[in-house]
mmCIF file of C-alpha atoms in Angstrom:
data_model
loop_
_atom_site.group_PDB
_atom_site.id
_atom_site.type_symbol
_atom_site.label_atom_id
_atom_site.label_comp_id
_atom_site.label_asym_id
_atom_site.label_seq_id
_atom_site.Cartn_x
_atom_site.Cartn_y
_atom_site.Cartn_z
ATOM 1 C CA UNK D 1 116.091 84.529 121.126
ATOM 2 C CA UNK D 2 117.346 81.902 118.685
ATOM 3 C CA UNK D 3 115.832 79.195 116.519
ATOM 4 C CA UNK D 4 116.180 75.556 117.475
ATOM 5 C CA UNK D 5 116.815 72.987 114.766
ATOM 6 C CA UNK D 6 113.111 72.141 114.632
ATOM 7 C CA UNK D 7 112.222 75.744 113.755
ATOM 8 C CA UNK D 8 110.591 76.558 117.097
ATOM 9 C CA UNK D 9 111.480 79.832 118.770
ATOM 10 C CA UNK D 10 113.337 79.664 122.057
ATOM 11 C CA UNK D 11 112.967 82.443 124.566
ATOM 12 C CA UNK D 12 115.493 83.023 127.326
ATOM 13 C CA UNK D 13 117.449 85.433 129.461
ATOM 14 C CA UNK D 14 120.612 87.167 128.323
ATOM 15 C CA UNK D 15 122.742 84.559 130.094
ATOM 16 C CA UNK D 16 121.238 81.866 127.840
ATOM 17 C CA UNK D 17 122.697 83.213 124.559
ATOM 18 C CA UNK D 18 124.595 80.326 123.047
ATOM 19 C CA UNK D 19 127.318 82.343 121.336
ATOM 20 C CA UNK D 20 128.360 84.172 124.516
ATOM 21 C CA UNK D 21 127.692 87.585 122.975
ATOM 22 C CA UNK D 22 125.150 90.137 124.034
ATOM 23 C CA UNK D 23 121.840 89.962 122.187
ATOM 24 C CA UNK D 24 121.425 92.196 119.152
ATOM 25 C CA UNK D 25 120.161 95.721 119.698
ATOM 26 C CA UNK D 26 116.470 96.389 119.481
ATOM 27 C CA UNK D 27 117.049 98.490 116.351
ATOM 28 C CA UNK D 28 118.953 95.655 114.658
ATOM 29 C CA UNK D 29 116.280 93.179 115.643
ATOM 30 C CA UNK D 30 113.520 95.470 114.417
ATOM 31 C CA UNK D 31 115.349 96.052 111.113
ATOM 32 C CA UNK D 32 115.860 92.316 110.683
ATOM 33 C CA UNK D 33 112.232 91.580 111.531
ATOM 34 C CA UNK D 34 110.989 94.314 109.187
ATOM 35 C CA UNK D 35 113.169 92.929 106.367
ATOM 36 C CA UNK D 36 111.956 89.379 106.980
ATOM 37 C CA UNK D 37 108.402 90.643 107.211
ATOM 38 C CA UNK D 38 108.747 92.389 103.819
ATOM 39 C CA UNK D 39 110.278 89.273 102.266
ATOM 40 C CA UNK D 40 107.507 87.082 103.618
ATOM 41 C CA UNK D 41 104.865 89.517 102.366
ATOM 42 C CA UNK D 42 106.434 89.462 98.878
ATOM 43 C CA UNK D 43 106.597 85.664 98.939
ATOM 44 C CA UNK D 44 103.045 85.484 100.239
ATOM 45 C CA UNK D 45 101.800 87.771 97.425
ATOM 46 C CA UNK D 46 103.664 85.684 94.828
ATOM 47 C CA UNK D 47 102.245 82.457 96.237
ATOM 48 C CA UNK D 48 98.735 83.922 96.206
ATOM 49 C CA UNK D 49 99.221 84.953 92.569
ATOM 50 C CA UNK D 50 100.496 81.480 91.648
ATOM 51 C CA UNK D 51 97.601 79.877 93.530
ATOM 52 C CA UNK D 52 95.133 82.042 91.591
ATOM 53 C CA UNK D 53 96.782 81.078 88.296
ATOM 54 C CA UNK D 54 96.774 77.412 89.281
ATOM 55 C CA UNK D 55 93.107 77.623 90.303
ATOM 56 C CA UNK D 56 92.269 79.235 86.946
ATOM 57 C CA UNK D 57 94.166 76.518 85.110
ATOM 58 C CA UNK D 58 92.421 73.846 87.147
ATOM 59 C CA UNK D 59 89.014 75.379 86.414
ATOM 60 C CA UNK D 60 89.767 75.640 82.686
ATOM 61 C CA UNK D 61 91.121 72.113 82.602
ATOM 62 C CA UNK D 62 88.058 70.832 84.443
ATOM 63 C CA UNK D 63 85.703 72.612 82.004
ATOM 64 C CA UNK D 64 87.692 71.305 79.051
ATOM 65 C CA UNK D 65 87.632 67.840 80.543
ATOM 66 C CA UNK D 66 83.853 67.933 80.918
ATOM 67 C CA UNK D 67 83.523 69.195 77.349
ATOM 68 C CA UNK D 68 85.771 66.441 76.051
ATOM 69 C CA UNK D 69 83.882 63.839 78.070
ATOM 70 C CA UNK D 70 80.579 64.972 76.607
ATOM 71 C CA UNK D 71 82.023 64.975 73.107
ATOM 72 C CA UNK D 72 83.512 61.544 73.679
ATOM 73 C CA UNK D 73 80.208 60.128 74.863
ATOM 74 C CA UNK D 74 78.432 61.595 71.819
ATOM 75 C CA UNK D 75 81.029 60.158 69.492
ATOM 76 C CA UNK D 76 80.931 56.728 71.111
ATOM 77 C CA UNK D 77 77.187 56.522 70.463
ATOM 78 C CA UNK D 78 77.652 57.403 66.780
ATOM 79 C CA UNK D 79 80.855 55.406 66.418
ATOM 80 C CA UNK D 80 81.761 53.962 63.082
ATOM 81 C CA UNK D 81 84.876 52.312 61.738
ATOM 82 C CA UNK D 82 86.335 55.561 60.388
ATOM 83 C CA UNK D 83 85.698 57.367 63.718
ATOM 84 C CA UNK D 84 87.291 54.709 65.908
ATOM 85 C CA UNK D 85 90.734 56.346 65.547
ATOM 86 C CA UNK D 86 89.364 59.753 66.581
ATOM 87 C CA UNK D 87 87.609 58.224 69.589
ATOM 88 C CA UNK D 88 90.874 56.681 70.708
ATOM 89 C CA UNK D 89 92.619 60.038 70.262
ATOM 90 C CA UNK D 90 89.946 61.794 72.336
ATOM 91 C CA UNK D 91 90.203 59.084 74.984
ATOM 92 C CA UNK D 92 93.948 59.602 75.215
ATOM 93 C CA UNK D 93 93.474 63.361 75.325
ATOM 94 C CA UNK D 94 90.870 62.874 78.047
ATOM 95 C CA UNK D 95 93.292 60.739 80.061
ATOM 96 C CA UNK D 96 96.059 63.327 79.628
ATOM 97 C CA UNK D 97 93.683 66.043 80.787
ATOM 98 C CA UNK D 98 92.753 63.957 83.835
ATOM 99 C CA UNK D 99 96.429 63.483 84.660
ATOM 100 C CA UNK D 100 97.172 67.194 84.165
ATOM 101 C CA UNK D 101 94.204 68.178 86.306
ATOM 102 C CA UNK D 102 95.339 65.833 89.071
ATOM 103 C CA UNK D 103 98.848 67.312 88.915
ATOM 104 C CA UNK D 104 97.452 70.855 89.019
ATOM 105 C CA UNK D 105 95.324 70.013 92.054
ATOM 106 C CA UNK D 106 98.306 68.465 93.849
ATOM 107 C CA UNK D 107 100.418 71.534 93.108
ATOM 108 C CA UNK D 108 97.589 73.789 94.258
ATOM 109 C CA UNK D 109 97.360 71.903 97.562
ATOM 110 C CA UNK D 110 101.141 72.171 98.008
ATOM 111 C CA UNK D 111 101.055 75.904 97.266
ATOM 112 C CA UNK D 112 98.169 76.360 99.693
ATOM 113 C CA UNK D 113 100.210 74.674 102.421
ATOM 114 C CA UNK D 114 103.144 76.962 101.693
ATOM 115 C CA UNK D 115 100.832 79.981 101.836
ATOM 116 C CA UNK D 116 99.432 78.807 105.175
ATOM 117 C CA UNK D 117 102.956 78.274 106.557
ATOM 118 C CA UNK D 118 104.014 81.721 105.364
ATOM 119 C CA UNK D 119 100.898 83.267 106.914
ATOM 120 C CA UNK D 120 101.761 81.659 110.250
ATOM 121 C CA UNK D 121 105.341 82.904 110.007
ATOM 122 C CA UNK D 122 104.129 86.417 109.173
ATOM 123 C CA UNK D 123 101.834 86.334 112.204
ATOM 124 C CA UNK D 124 104.756 85.232 114.389
ATOM 125 C CA UNK D 125 106.963 88.005 113.013
ATOM 126 C CA UNK D 126 104.256 90.611 113.542
ATOM 127 C CA UNK D 127 103.839 89.439 117.149
ATOM 128 C CA UNK D 128 107.607 89.603 117.668
ATOM 129 C CA UNK D 129 107.691 93.084 116.148
ATOM 130 C CA UNK D 130 104.926 94.182 118.521
ATOM 131 C CA UNK D 131 106.883 92.773 121.482
ATOM 132 C CA UNK D 132 109.992 94.634 120.342
ATOM 133 C CA UNK D 133 108.040 97.873 119.978
ATOM 134 C CA UNK D 134 106.558 97.493 123.470
ATOM 135 C CA UNK D 135 110.006 96.730 124.870
ATOM 136 C CA UNK D 136 111.421 99.796 123.121
ATOM 137 C CA UNK D 137 108.679 101.975 124.619
ATOM 138 C CA UNK D 138 109.528 100.601 128.064
ATOM 139 C CA UNK D 139 113.201 101.392 127.503
ATOM 140 C CA UNK D 140 112.341 104.943 126.469
ATOM 141 C CA UNK D 141 110.286 105.435 129.630
ATOM 142 C CA UNK D 142 113.129 104.003 131.738
ATOM 143 C CA UNK D 143 115.599 106.322 130.022
ATOM 144 C CA UNK D 144 113.449 109.371 130.761
ATOM 145 C CA UNK D 145 113.169 108.269 134.379
ATOM 146 C CA UNK D 146 116.963 107.791 134.567
ATOM 147 C CA UNK D 147 117.538 111.238 133.051
ATOM 148 C CA UNK D 148 115.257 112.794 135.673
ATOM 149 C CA UNK D 149 117.177 111.013 138.416
ATOM 150 C CA UNK D 150 120.483 112.237 136.938
ATOM 151 C CA UNK D 151 119.178 115.820 136.946
ATOM 152 C CA UNK D 152 118.068 115.432 140.544
ATOM 153 C CA UNK D 153 121.469 113.993 141.545
ATOM 154 C CA UNK D 154 123.288 116.849 139.774
ATOM 155 C CA UNK D 155 121.145 119.352 141.644
ATOM 156 C CA UNK D 156 121.942 117.557 144.909
ATOM 157 C CA UNK D 157 125.664 117.574 144.073
ATOM 158 C CA UNK D 158 125.566 121.291 143.300
ATOM 159 C CA UNK D 159 123.717 121.949 146.561
ATOM 160 C CA UNK D 160 126.303 119.880 148.480
ATOM 161 C CA UNK D 161 129.144 121.728 146.714
ATOM 162 C CA UNK D 162 127.617 125.061 147.689
ATOM 163 C CA UNK D 163 127.154 123.836 151.250
ATOM 164 C CA UNK D 164 130.750 122.589 151.363
ATOM 165 C CA UNK D 165 132.066 125.885 150.004
ATOM 166 C CA UNK D 166 129.941 127.809 152.460
ATOM 167 C CA UNK D 167 131.049 125.658 155.432
ATOM 168 C CA UNK D 168 134.704 125.943 154.348
ATOM 169 C CA UNK D 169 134.468 129.730 154.177
ATOM 170 C CA UNK D 170 132.656 129.847 157.522
ATOM 171 C CA UNK D 171 135.477 127.896 159.232
ATOM 172 C CA UNK D 172 138.012 130.444 158.147
#
């Protein structure tokens, strides 16, 4: 199995390996998959933590923005010449908070997409790991069967050797 340039997995027979080599061993593949799985889990946990932090920041910024909006509306109603400068300052602060909140939301959406992509990749890796485990179990069963056949063949060879020895001694 190898990855195409578009990231999709390609499945094939041994003769389809592009580098001309035999495919990696099941143990090597399982080790690689387990390592990738661990890395993806760590990345997934980090992305979840960052998403939680970003959500908290967005919530705080939203609450602060509402508070500032209310304060601004109250001040506008009671505006006087000496408060005009403060109203402008609050308006600018309000606009900055809006911009920051929008940026936080965009980043949160981007992080959520990354988390979703990582979740899909983890699911794919888990499925691949399950396939490898099933394949390994099949190989173990085949090996046991082969060992039983080898024992049976050895017994047959010994019986034939005894028969040959006995027929050779009988001819004499």
